PDB file of C-alpha atoms in Angstrom:
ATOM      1  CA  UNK A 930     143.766  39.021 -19.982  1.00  0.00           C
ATOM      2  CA  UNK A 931     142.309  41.430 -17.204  1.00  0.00           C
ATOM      3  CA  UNK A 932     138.860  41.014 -16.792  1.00  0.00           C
ATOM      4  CA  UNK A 933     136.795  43.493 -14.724  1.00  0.00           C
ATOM      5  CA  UNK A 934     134.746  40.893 -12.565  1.00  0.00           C
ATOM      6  CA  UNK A 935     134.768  39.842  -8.928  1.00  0.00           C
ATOM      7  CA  UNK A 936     137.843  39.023  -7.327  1.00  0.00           C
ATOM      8  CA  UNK A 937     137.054  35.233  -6.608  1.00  0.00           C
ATOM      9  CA  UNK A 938     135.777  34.681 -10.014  1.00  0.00           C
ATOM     10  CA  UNK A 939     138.760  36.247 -11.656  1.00  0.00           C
ATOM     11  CA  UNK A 940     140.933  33.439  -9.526  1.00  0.00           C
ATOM     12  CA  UNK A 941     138.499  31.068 -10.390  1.00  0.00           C
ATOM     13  CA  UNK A 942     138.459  31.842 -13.787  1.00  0.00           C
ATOM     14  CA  UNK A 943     141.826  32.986 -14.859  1.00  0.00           C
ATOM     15  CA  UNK A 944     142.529  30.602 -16.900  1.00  0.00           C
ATOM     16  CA  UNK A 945     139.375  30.252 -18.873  1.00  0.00           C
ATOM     17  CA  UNK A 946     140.220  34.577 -19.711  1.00  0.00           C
ATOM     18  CA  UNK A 947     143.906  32.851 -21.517  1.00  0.00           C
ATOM     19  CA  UNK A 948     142.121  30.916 -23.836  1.00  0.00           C
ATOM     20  CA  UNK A 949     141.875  31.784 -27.267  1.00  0.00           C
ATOM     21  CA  UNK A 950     138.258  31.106 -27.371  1.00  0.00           C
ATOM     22  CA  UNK A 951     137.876  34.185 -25.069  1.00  0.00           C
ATOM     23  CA  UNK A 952     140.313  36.621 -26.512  1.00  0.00           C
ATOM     24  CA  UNK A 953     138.260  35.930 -29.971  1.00  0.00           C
ATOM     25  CA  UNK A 954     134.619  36.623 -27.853  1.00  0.00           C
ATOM     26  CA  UNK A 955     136.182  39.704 -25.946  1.00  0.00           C
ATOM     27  CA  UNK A 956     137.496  41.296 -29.498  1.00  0.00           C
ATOM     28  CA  UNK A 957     133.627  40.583 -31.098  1.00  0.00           C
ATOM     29  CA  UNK A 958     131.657  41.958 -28.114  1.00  0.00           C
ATOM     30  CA  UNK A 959     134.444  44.945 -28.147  1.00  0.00           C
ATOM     31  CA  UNK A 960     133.389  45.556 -31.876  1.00  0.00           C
ATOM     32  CA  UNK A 961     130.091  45.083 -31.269  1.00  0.00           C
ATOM     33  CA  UNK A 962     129.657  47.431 -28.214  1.00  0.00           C
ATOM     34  CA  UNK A 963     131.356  49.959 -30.442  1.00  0.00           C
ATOM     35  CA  UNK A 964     129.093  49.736 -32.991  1.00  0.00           C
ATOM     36  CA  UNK A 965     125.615  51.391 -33.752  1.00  0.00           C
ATOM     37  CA  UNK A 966     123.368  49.092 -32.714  1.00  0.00           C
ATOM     38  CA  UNK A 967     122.964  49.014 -28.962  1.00  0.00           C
ATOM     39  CA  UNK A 968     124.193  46.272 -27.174  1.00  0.00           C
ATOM     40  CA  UNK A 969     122.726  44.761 -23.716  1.00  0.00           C
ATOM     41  CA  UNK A 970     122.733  44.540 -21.007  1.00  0.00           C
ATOM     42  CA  UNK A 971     124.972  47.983 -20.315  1.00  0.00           C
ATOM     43  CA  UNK A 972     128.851  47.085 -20.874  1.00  0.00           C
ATOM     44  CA  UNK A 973     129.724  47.464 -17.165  1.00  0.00           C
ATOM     45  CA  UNK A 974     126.924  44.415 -16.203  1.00  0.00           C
ATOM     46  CA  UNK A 975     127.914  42.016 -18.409  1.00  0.00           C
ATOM     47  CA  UNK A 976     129.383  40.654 -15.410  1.00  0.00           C
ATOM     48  CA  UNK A 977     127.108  41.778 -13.196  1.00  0.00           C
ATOM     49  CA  UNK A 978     125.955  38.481 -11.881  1.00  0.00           C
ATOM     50  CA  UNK A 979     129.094  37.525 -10.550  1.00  0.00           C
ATOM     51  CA  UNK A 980     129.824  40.819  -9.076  1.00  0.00           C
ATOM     52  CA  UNK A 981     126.794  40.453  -6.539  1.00  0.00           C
ATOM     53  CA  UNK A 982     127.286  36.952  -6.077  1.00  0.00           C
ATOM     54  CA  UNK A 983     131.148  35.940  -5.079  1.00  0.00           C
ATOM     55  CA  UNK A 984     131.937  31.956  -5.999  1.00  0.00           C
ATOM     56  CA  UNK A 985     132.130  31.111  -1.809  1.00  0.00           C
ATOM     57  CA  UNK A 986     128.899  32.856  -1.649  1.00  0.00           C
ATOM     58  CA  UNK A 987     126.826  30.865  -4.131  1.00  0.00           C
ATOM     59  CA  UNK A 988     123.654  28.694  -2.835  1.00  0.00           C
ATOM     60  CA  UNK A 989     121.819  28.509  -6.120  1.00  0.00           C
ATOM     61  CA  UNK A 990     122.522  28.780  -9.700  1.00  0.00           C
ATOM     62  CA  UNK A 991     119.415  29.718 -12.241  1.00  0.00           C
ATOM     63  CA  UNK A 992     120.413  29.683 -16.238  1.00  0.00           C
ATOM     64  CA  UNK A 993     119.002  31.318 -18.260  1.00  0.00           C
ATOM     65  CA  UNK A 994     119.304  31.537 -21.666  1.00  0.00           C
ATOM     66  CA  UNK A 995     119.963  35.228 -23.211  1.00  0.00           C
ATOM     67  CA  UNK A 996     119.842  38.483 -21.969  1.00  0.00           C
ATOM     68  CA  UNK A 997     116.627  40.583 -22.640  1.00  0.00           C
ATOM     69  CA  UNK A 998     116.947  42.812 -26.251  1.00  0.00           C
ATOM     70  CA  UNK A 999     114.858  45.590 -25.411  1.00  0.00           C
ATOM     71  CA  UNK A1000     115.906  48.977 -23.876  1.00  0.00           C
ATOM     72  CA  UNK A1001     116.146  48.964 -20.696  1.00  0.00           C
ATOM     73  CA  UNK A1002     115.795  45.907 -19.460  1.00  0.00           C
ATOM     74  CA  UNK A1003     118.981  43.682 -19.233  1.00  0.00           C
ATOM     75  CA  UNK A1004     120.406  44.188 -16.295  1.00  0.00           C
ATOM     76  CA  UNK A1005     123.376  41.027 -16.426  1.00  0.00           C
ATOM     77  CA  UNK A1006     121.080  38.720 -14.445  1.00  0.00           C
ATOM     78  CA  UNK A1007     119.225  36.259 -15.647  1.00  0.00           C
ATOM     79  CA  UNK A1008     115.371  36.808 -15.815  1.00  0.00           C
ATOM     80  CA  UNK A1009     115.781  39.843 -14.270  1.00  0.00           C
ATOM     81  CA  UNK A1010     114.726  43.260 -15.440  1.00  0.00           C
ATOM     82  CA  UNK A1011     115.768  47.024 -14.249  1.00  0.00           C
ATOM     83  CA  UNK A1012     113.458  48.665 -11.394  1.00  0.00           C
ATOM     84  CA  UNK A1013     110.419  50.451 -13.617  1.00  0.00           C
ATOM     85  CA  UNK A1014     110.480  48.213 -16.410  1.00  0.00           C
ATOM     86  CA  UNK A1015     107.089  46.204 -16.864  1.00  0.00           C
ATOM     87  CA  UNK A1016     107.676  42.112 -16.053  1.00  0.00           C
ATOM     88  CA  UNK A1017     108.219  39.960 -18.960  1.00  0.00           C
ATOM     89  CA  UNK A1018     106.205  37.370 -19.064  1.00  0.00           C
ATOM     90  CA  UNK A1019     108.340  34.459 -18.100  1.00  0.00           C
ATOM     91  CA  UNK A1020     109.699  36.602 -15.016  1.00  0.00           C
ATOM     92  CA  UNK A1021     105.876  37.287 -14.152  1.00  0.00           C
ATOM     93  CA  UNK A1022     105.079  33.292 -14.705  1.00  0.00           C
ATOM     94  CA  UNK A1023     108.234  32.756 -11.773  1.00  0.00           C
ATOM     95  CA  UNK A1024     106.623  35.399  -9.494  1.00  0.00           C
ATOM     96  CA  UNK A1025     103.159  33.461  -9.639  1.00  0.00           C
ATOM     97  CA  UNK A1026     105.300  30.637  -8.771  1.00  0.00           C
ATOM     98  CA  UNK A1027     106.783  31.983  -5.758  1.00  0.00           C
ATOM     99  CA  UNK A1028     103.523  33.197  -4.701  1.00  0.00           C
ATOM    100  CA  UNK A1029     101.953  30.230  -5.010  1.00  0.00           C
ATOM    101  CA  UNK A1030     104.384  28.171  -3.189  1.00  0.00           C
ATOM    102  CA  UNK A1031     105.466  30.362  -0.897  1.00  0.00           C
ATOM    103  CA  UNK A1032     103.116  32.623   0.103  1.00  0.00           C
ATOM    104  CA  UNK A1033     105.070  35.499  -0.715  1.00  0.00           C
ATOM    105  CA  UNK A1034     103.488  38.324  -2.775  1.00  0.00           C
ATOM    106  CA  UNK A1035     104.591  39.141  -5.932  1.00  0.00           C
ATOM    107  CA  UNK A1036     107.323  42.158  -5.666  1.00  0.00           C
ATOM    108  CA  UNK A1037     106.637  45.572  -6.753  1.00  0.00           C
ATOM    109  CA  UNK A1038     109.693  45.308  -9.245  1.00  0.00           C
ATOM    110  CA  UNK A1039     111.226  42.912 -11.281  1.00  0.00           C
ATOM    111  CA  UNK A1040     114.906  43.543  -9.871  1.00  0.00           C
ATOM    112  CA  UNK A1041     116.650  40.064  -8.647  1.00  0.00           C
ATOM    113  CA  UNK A1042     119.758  41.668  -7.463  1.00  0.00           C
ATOM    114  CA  UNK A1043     118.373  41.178  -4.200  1.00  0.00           C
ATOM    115  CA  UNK A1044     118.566  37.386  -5.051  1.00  0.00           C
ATOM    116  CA  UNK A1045     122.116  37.387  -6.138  1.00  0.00           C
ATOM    117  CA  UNK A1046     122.911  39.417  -3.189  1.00  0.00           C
ATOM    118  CA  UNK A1047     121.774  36.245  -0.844  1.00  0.00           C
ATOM    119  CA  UNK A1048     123.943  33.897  -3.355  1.00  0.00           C
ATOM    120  CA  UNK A1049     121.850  32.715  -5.849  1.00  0.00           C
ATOM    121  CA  UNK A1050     123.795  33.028  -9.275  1.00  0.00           C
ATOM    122  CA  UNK A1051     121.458  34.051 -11.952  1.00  0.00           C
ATOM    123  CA  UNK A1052     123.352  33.255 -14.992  1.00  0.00           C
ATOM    124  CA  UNK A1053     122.805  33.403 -18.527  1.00  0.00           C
ATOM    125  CA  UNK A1054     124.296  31.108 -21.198  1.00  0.00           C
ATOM    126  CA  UNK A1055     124.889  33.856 -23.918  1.00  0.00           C
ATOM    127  CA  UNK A1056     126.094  37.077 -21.429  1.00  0.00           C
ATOM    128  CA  UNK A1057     125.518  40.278 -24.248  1.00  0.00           C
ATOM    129  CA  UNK A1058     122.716  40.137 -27.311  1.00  0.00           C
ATOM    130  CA  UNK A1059     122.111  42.682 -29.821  1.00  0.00           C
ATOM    131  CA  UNK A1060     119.484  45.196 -29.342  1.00  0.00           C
ATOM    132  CA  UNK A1061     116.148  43.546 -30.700  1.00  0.00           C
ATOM    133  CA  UNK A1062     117.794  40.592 -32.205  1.00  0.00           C
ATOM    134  CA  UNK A1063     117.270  37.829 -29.904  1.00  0.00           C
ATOM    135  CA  UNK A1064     120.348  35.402 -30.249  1.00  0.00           C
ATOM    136  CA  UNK A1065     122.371  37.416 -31.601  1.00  0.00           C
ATOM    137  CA  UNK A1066     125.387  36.907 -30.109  1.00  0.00           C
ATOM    138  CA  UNK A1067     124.786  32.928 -29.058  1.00  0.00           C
ATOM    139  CA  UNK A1068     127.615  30.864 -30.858  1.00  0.00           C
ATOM    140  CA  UNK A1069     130.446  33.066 -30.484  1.00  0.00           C
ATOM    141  CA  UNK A1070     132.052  32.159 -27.277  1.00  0.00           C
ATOM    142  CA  UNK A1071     129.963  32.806 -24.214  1.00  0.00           C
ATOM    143  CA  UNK A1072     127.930  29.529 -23.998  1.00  0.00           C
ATOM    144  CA  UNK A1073     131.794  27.316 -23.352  1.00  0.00           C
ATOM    145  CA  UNK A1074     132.637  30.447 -21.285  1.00  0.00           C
ATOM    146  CA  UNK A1075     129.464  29.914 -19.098  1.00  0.00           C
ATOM    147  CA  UNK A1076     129.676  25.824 -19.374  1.00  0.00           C
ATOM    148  CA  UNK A1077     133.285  26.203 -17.107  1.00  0.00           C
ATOM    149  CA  UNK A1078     131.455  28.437 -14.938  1.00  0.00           C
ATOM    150  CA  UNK A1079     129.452  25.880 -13.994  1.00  0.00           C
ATOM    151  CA  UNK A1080     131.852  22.928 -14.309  1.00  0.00           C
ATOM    152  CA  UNK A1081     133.922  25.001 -11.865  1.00  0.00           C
ATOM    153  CA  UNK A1082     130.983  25.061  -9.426  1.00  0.00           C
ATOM    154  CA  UNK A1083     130.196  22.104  -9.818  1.00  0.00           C
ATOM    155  CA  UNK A1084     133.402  20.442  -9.354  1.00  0.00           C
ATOM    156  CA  UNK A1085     134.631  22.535  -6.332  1.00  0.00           C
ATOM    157  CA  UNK A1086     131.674  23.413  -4.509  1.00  0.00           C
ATOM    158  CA  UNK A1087     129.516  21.151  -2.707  1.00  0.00           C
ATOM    159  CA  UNK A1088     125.423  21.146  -1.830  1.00  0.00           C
ATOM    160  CA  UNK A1089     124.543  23.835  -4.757  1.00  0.00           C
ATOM    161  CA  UNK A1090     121.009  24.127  -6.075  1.00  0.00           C
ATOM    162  CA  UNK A1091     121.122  23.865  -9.542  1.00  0.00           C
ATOM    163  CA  UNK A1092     117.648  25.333 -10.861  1.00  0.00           C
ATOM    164  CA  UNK A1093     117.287  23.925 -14.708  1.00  0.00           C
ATOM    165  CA  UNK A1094     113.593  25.156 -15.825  1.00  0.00           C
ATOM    166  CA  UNK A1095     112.911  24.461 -19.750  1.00  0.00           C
ATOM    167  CA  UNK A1096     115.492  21.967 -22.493  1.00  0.00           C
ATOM    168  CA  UNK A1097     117.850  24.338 -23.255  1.00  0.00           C
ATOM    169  CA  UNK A1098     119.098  24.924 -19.336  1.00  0.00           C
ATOM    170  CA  UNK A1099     118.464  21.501 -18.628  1.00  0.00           C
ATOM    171  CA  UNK A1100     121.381  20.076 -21.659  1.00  0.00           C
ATOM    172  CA  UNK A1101     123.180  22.643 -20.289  1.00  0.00           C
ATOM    173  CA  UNK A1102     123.297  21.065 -16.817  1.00  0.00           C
ATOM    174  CA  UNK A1103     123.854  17.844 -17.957  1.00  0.00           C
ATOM    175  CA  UNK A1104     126.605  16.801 -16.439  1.00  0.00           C
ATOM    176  CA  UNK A1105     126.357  18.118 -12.874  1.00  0.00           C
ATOM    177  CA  UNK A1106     126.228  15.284 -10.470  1.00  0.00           C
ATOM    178  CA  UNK A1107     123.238  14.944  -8.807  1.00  0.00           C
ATOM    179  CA  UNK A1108     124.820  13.131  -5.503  1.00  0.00           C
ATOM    180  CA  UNK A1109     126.936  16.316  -5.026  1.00  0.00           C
ATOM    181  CA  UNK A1110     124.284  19.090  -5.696  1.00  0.00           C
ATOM    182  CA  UNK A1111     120.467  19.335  -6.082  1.00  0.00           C
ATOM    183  CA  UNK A1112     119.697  19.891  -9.090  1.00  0.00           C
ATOM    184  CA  UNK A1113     115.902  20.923 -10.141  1.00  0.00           C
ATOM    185  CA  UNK A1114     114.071  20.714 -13.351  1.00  0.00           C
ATOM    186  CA  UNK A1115     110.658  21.301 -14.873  1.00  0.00           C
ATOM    187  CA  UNK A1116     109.072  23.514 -17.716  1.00  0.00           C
ATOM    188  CA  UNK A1117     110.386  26.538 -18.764  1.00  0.00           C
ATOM    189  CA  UNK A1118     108.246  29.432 -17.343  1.00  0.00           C
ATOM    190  CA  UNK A1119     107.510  31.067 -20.766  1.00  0.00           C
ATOM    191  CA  UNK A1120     103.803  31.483 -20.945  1.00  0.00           C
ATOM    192  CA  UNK A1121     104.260  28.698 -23.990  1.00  0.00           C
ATOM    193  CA  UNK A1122     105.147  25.785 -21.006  1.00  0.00           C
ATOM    194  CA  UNK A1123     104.438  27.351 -17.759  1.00  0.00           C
ATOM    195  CA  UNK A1124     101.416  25.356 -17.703  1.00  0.00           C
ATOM    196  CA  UNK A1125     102.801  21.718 -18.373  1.00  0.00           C
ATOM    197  CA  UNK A1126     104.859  21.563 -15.231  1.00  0.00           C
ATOM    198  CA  UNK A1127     106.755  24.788 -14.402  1.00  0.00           C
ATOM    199  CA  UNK A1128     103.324  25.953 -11.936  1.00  0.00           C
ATOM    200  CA  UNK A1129     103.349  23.425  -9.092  1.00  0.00           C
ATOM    201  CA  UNK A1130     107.202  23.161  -9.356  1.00  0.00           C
ATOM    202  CA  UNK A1131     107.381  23.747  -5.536  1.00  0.00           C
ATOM    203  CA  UNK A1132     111.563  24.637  -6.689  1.00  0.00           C
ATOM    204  CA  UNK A1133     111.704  27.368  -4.504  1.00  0.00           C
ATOM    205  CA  UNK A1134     110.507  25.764  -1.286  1.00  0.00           C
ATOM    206  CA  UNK A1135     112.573  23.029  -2.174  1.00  0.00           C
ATOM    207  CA  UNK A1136     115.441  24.982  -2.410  1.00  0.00           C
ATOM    208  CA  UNK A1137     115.178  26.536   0.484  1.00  0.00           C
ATOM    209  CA  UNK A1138     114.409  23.194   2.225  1.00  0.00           C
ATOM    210  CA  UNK A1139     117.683  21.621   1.138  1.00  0.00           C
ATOM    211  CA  UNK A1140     119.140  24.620   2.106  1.00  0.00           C
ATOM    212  CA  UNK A1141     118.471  24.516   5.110  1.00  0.00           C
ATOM    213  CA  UNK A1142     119.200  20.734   5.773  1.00  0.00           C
ATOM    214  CA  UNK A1143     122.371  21.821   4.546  1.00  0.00           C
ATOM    215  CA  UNK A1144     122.832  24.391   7.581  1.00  0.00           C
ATOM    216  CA  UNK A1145     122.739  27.360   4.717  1.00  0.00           C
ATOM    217  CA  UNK A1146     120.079  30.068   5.521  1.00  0.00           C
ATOM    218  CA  UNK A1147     117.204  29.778   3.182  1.00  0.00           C
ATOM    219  CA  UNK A1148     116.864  32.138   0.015  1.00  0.00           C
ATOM    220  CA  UNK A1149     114.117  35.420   0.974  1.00  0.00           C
ATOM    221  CA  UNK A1150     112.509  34.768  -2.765  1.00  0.00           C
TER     222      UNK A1150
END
């Protein structure tokens, strides 16, 4: 099957597109795309965090969950939201985060492309949702899609950050071996659990310090 997505994850990936698993997802999100409910993010993102971020290029890897469901927001990365559109709360909880341990201010948009342009992969289990339907399209495909994605990483890259914040992310992770990759954890930063561990994470200095150990040039957060 010919996927529109970055060159190195197509190789990568090529034969996780021959499965039947994926034919059967690519046929609902056609229908559903087609449909009149709106779909996000926009059709020609769904892949848009592995457009900015070839699989040579990747530092870090932050999952997420699903894609936002209201308009205008989803923009195929993870906790990200289009320039303009107000922070949600969980991406306003990480910039307090950053601030805090960091120093940095908090940004004038929510936009991470800039993050995935410096290799941090800001995936999402569940790629598409239905417009104002959260989970809508979890179960149908995407989550085993995005488990090889990280298996693949995980397997044939070395010295990844592997940022896991809340339970779902962190089952997700599971597997990744911890004496091959750093892997992070704490709290989700939804406003319900930001304050039982995900403030005072430090994960972003602590990226950035293994990073570096690692002779990789730290992440601009």
């Amino acid at each position: 099957m010919d996927v529109r997505i970055e060159n190195s994850w197509k190789e990568q990936l090529r034969e996780e597109f021959e499965k039947p698993y994926f034919e059967t997802l690519t046929n609902f999100v056609r229908s559903e795309y087609s449909g009149p409910t709106p779909i996000y993010p926009p059709a020609r993102l769904i892949f848009n965090a592995f457009d900015h971020c070839p699989f040579n290029d990747v530092k870090v890897v932050i999952i997420g969950q699903d894609p936002y469901h209201g308009a205008g927001q989803a923009n195929g990365l993870c906790f990200s939201v289009n320039k303009g559109v107000p922070f949600p709360p969980s991406l306003l909880n990480i910039f307090k985060e950053i601030a805090a341990d960091t120093g940095r201010p908090i940004p004038a948009d929510g936009d991470l492309t800039r993050w995935s342009d410096q290799g941090v992969l800001l995936l999402n289990a569940t790629l598409t949702v239905r417009a104002a339907s959260a989970g809508s399209h979890q179960n149908k495909g995407w989550e085993q899609f995005t488990d090889a994605v990280i298996r693949i990483l995980a397997k044939k890259r070395e010295n990844l950050v592997f940022i896991l914040w809340g339970s779902y992310a962190q089952k997700k992770g599971a597997f990744i071996d911890r004496n091959r990759h750093l892997v992070l954890t704490s709290p989700h930063p939804s406003p319900l659990s930001a304050y039982h561990g995900f403030f005072g994470n430090h994960h972003f200095t602590l990226t950035n310090d293994y990073l570096i150990k690692q002779g990789k040039s730290p992440i601009d957060w």
